[in-house]
Amino acid sequence: IVEQEHREWTKLMEDFENMFAVIEEMVSEREEREEQEKIEREEEAQRLLDDAATQIQRTLRGWLCRTKLLRQLTERARAQTEYDVDSRIFRQHMVMLALDTQRVLMEDDFAQSANRRNAADEREAQWK
């Protein structure tokens, strides 16, 4: 009986060890599977991050190009405005110069007319 109990106990221990080995193998397989899934998720996350970074770079390049274009257009507009202002100032100076010239000519004409009248008055006074 003792031997039989010993054999049964030994068989039970062997069965328990076999079950434990099966459980360890299942746990190991599950851990490996979870590790593989974790690696796959990390790779997918990295791919998504790379895609997002690429999209952001494209967007930033687009904004940079638009910003450069806007800056160029602004500079052109500013230059055109400065040219327009300079042209307007030049035209104003030309008008003022023309008015001054006209004034000087009118003053000169008036002075010549006055001189002619004075000369005529003097000749008339001499004739008398």
PDB file of C-alpha atoms in Angstrom:
ATOM      1  CA  ILE A   1       0.000   0.000   0.000  1.00  0.00           C
ATOM      2  CA  VAL A   2       2.794   2.362   0.858  1.00  0.00           C
ATOM      3  CA  GLU A   3       4.483   1.613  -2.439  1.00  0.00           C
ATOM      4  CA  GLN A   4       1.252   2.105  -4.286  1.00  0.00           C
ATOM      5  CA  GLU A   5       0.623   5.387  -2.507  1.00  0.00           C
ATOM      6  CA  HIS A   6       4.215   6.338  -3.230  1.00  0.00           C
ATOM      7  CA  ARG A   7       3.708   5.535  -6.941  1.00  0.00           C
ATOM      8  CA  GLU A   8       0.417   7.426  -7.001  1.00  0.00           C
ATOM      9  CA  TRP A   9       2.030  10.328  -5.210  1.00  0.00           C
ATOM     10  CA  THR A  10       4.982  10.214  -7.585  1.00  0.00           C
ATOM     11  CA  LYS A  11       2.599  10.039 -10.577  1.00  0.00           C
ATOM     12  CA  LEU A  12       0.657  12.965  -9.140  1.00  0.00           C
ATOM     13  CA  MET A  13       3.882  14.924  -8.736  1.00  0.00           C
ATOM     14  CA  GLU A  14       4.894  14.087 -12.302  1.00  0.00           C
ATOM     15  CA  ASP A  15       1.455  15.128 -13.559  1.00  0.00           C
ATOM     16  CA  PHE A  16       1.710  18.318 -11.511  1.00  0.00           C
ATOM     17  CA  GLU A  17       5.178  19.020 -12.918  1.00  0.00           C
ATOM     18  CA  ASN A  18       3.916  18.311 -16.444  1.00  0.00           C
ATOM     19  CA  MET A  19       0.955  20.653 -15.879  1.00  0.00           C
ATOM     20  CA  PHE A  20       3.285  23.247 -14.441  1.00  0.00           C
ATOM     21  CA  ALA A  21       5.566  22.870 -17.496  1.00  0.00           C
ATOM     22  CA  VAL A  22       2.537  23.235 -19.812  1.00  0.00           C
ATOM     23  CA  ILE A  23       1.372  26.307 -17.879  1.00  0.00           C
ATOM     24  CA  GLU A  24       4.895  27.790 -18.011  1.00  0.00           C
ATOM     25  CA  GLU A  25       5.019  27.139 -21.754  1.00  0.00           C
ATOM     26  CA  MET A  26       1.601  28.761 -22.234  1.00  0.00           C
ATOM     27  CA  VAL A  27       2.675  31.768 -20.129  1.00  0.00           C
ATOM     28  CA  SER A  28       5.919  31.991 -22.087  1.00  0.00           C
ATOM     29  CA  GLU A  29       4.054  31.838 -25.414  1.00  0.00           C
ATOM     30  CA  ARG A  30       1.624  34.479 -24.210  1.00  0.00           C
ATOM     31  CA  GLU A  31       4.472  36.745 -23.061  1.00  0.00           C
ATOM     32  CA  GLU A  32       6.213  36.279 -26.419  1.00  0.00           C
ATOM     33  CA  ARG A  33       2.967  37.027 -28.257  1.00  0.00           C
ATOM     34  CA  GLU A  34       2.361  40.124 -26.094  1.00  0.00           C
ATOM     35  CA  GLU A  35       5.972  41.252 -26.670  1.00  0.00           C
ATOM     36  CA  GLN A  36       5.532  40.781 -30.425  1.00  0.00           C
ATOM     37  CA  GLU A  37       2.233  42.700 -30.343  1.00  0.00           C
ATOM     38  CA  LYS A  38       3.930  45.441 -28.318  1.00  0.00           C
ATOM     39  CA  ILE A  39       6.727  45.666 -30.908  1.00  0.00           C
ATOM     40  CA  GLU A  40       4.163  45.770 -33.731  1.00  0.00           C
ATOM     41  CA  ARG A  41       2.199  48.529 -31.940  1.00  0.00           C
ATOM     42  CA  GLU A  42       5.408  50.509 -31.369  1.00  0.00           C
ATOM     43  CA  GLU A  43       6.374  50.089 -35.032  1.00  0.00           C
ATOM     44  CA  GLU A  44       2.884  51.200 -36.091  1.00  0.00           C
ATOM     45  CA  ALA A  45       3.060  54.158 -33.712  1.00  0.00           C
ATOM     46  CA  GLN A  46       6.499  55.082 -35.082  1.00  0.00           C
ATOM     47  CA  ARG A  47       5.193  54.802 -38.651  1.00  0.00           C
ATOM     48  CA  LEU A  48       2.244  57.038 -37.760  1.00  0.00           C
ATOM     49  CA  LEU A  49       4.610  59.533 -36.116  1.00  0.00           C
ATOM     50  CA  ASP A  50       6.836  59.494 -39.188  1.00  0.00           C
ATOM     51  CA  ASP A  51       3.814  60.029 -41.441  1.00  0.00           C
ATOM     52  CA  ALA A  52       2.629  62.897 -39.228  1.00  0.00           C
ATOM     53  CA  ALA A  53       6.122  64.430 -39.215  1.00  0.00           C
ATOM     54  CA  THR A  54       6.266  64.182 -43.008  1.00  0.00           C
ATOM     55  CA  GLN A  55       2.844  65.822 -43.305  1.00  0.00           C
ATOM     56  CA  ILE A  56       3.862  68.566 -40.882  1.00  0.00           C
ATOM     57  CA  GLN A  57       7.054  69.165 -42.870  1.00  0.00           C
ATOM     58  CA  ARG A  58       5.056  69.419 -46.086  1.00  0.00           C
ATOM     59  CA  THR A  59       2.617  71.801 -44.437  1.00  0.00           C
ATOM     60  CA  LEU A  60       5.439  73.910 -43.015  1.00  0.00           C
ATOM     61  CA  ARG A  61       7.182  73.979 -46.391  1.00  0.00           C
ATOM     62  CA  GLY A  62       3.914  75.124 -47.948  1.00  0.00           C
ATOM     63  CA  TRP A  63       3.515  77.827 -45.322  1.00  0.00           C
ATOM     64  CA  LEU A  64       7.133  78.838 -45.768  1.00  0.00           C
ATOM     65  CA  CYS A  65       6.649  79.134 -49.522  1.00  0.00           C
ATOM     66  CA  ARG A  66       3.465  81.139 -48.996  1.00  0.00           C
ATOM     67  CA  THR A  67       5.227  83.311 -46.416  1.00  0.00           C
ATOM     68  CA  LYS A  68       8.101  83.947 -48.823  1.00  0.00           C
ATOM     69  CA  LEU A  69       5.628  84.746 -51.579  1.00  0.00           C
ATOM     70  CA  LEU A  70       3.677  87.084 -49.292  1.00  0.00           C
ATOM     71  CA  ARG A  71       6.927  88.733 -48.198  1.00  0.00           C
ATOM     72  CA  GLN A  72       7.928  89.235 -51.845  1.00  0.00           C
ATOM     73  CA  LEU A  73       4.506  90.602 -52.708  1.00  0.00           C
ATOM     74  CA  THR A  74       4.632  92.888 -49.676  1.00  0.00           C
ATOM     75  CA  GLU A  75       8.081  94.133 -50.669  1.00  0.00           C
ATOM     76  CA  ARG A  76       6.880  94.743 -54.215  1.00  0.00           C
ATOM     77  CA  ALA A  77       3.817  96.568 -52.934  1.00  0.00           C
ATOM     78  CA  ARG A  78       5.976  98.602 -50.558  1.00  0.00           C
ATOM     79  CA  ALA A  79       8.397  99.444 -53.378  1.00  0.00           C
ATOM     80  CA  GLN A  80       5.487 100.361 -55.650  1.00  0.00           C
ATOM     81  CA  THR A  81       3.986 102.486 -52.884  1.00  0.00           C
ATOM     82  CA  GLU A  82       7.332 104.203 -52.326  1.00  0.00           C
ATOM     83  CA  TYR A  83       7.618 104.735 -56.080  1.00  0.00           C
ATOM     84  CA  ASP A  84       4.061 106.094 -56.192  1.00  0.00           C
ATOM     85  CA  VAL A  85       4.788 108.372 -53.232  1.00  0.00           C
ATOM     86  CA  ASP A  86       8.074 109.474 -54.799  1.00  0.00           C
ATOM     87  CA  SER A  87       6.276 110.044 -58.115  1.00  0.00           C
ATOM     88  CA  ARG A  88       3.551 112.016 -56.389  1.00  0.00           C
ATOM     89  CA  ILE A  89       6.144 114.091 -54.525  1.00  0.00           C
ATOM     90  CA  PHE A  90       8.047 114.618 -57.778  1.00  0.00           C
ATOM     91  CA  ARG A  91       4.831 115.712 -59.524  1.00  0.00           C
ATOM     92  CA  GLN A  92       4.046 118.054 -56.636  1.00  0.00           C
ATOM     93  CA  HIS A  93       7.541 119.539 -56.858  1.00  0.00           C
ATOM     94  CA  MET A  94       7.146 119.933 -60.620  1.00  0.00           C
ATOM     95  CA  VAL A  95       3.790 121.688 -60.136  1.00  0.00           C
ATOM     96  CA  MET A  96       5.290 123.944 -57.475  1.00  0.00           C
ATOM     97  CA  LEU A  97       8.249 124.656 -59.760  1.00  0.00           C
ATOM     98  CA  ALA A  98       5.855 125.462 -62.602  1.00  0.00           C
ATOM     99  CA  LEU A  99       3.827 127.742 -60.315  1.00  0.00           C
ATOM    100  CA  ASP A 100       6.999 129.451 -59.087  1.00  0.00           C
ATOM    101  CA  THR A 101       8.188 129.841 -62.659  1.00  0.00           C
ATOM    102  CA  GLN A 102       4.818 131.272 -63.670  1.00  0.00           C
ATOM    103  CA  ARG A 103       4.889 133.631 -60.684  1.00  0.00           C
ATOM    104  CA  VAL A 104       8.402 134.782 -61.526  1.00  0.00           C
ATOM    105  CA  LEU A 105       7.424 135.272 -65.173  1.00  0.00           C
ATOM    106  CA  MET A 106       4.312 137.199 -64.139  1.00  0.00           C
ATOM    107  CA  GLU A 107       6.368 139.341 -61.770  1.00  0.00           C
ATOM    108  CA  ASP A 108       8.883 139.864 -64.549  1.00  0.00           C
ATOM    109  CA  ASP A 109       6.081 140.758 -66.985  1.00  0.00           C
ATOM    110  CA  PHE A 110       4.603 143.113 -64.403  1.00  0.00           C
ATOM    111  CA  ALA A 111       8.027 144.673 -63.800  1.00  0.00           C
ATOM    112  CA  GLN A 112       8.594 145.042 -67.546  1.00  0.00           C
ATOM    113  CA  SER A 113       5.124 146.544 -67.968  1.00  0.00           C
ATOM    114  CA  ALA A 114       5.819 148.931 -65.113  1.00  0.00           C
ATOM    115  CA  ASN A 115       9.174 149.822 -66.649  1.00  0.00           C
ATOM    116  CA  ARG A 116       7.527 150.411 -70.033  1.00  0.00           C
ATOM    117  CA  ARG A 117       4.853 152.556 -68.418  1.00  0.00           C
ATOM    118  CA  ASN A 118       7.499 154.505 -66.515  1.00  0.00           C
ATOM    119  CA  ALA A 119       9.555 154.869 -69.675  1.00  0.00           C
ATOM    120  CA  ALA A 120       6.447 155.943 -71.581  1.00  0.00           C
ATOM    121  CA  ASP A 121       5.571 158.374 -68.809  1.00  0.00           C
ATOM    122  CA  GLU A 122       9.125 159.733 -68.879  1.00  0.00           C
ATOM    123  CA  ARG A 123       9.021 160.162 -72.694  1.00  0.00           C
ATOM    124  CA  GLU A 124       5.661 161.790 -72.438  1.00  0.00           C
ATOM    125  CA  ALA A 125       7.020 164.078 -69.717  1.00  0.00           C
ATOM    126  CA  GLN A 126      10.003 164.896 -71.901  1.00  0.00           C
ATOM    127  CA  TRP A 127       7.765 165.723 -74.842  1.00  0.00           C
ATOM    128  CA  LYS A 128       5.790 168.091 -72.813  1.00  0.00           C
TER     129      LYS A 128
END
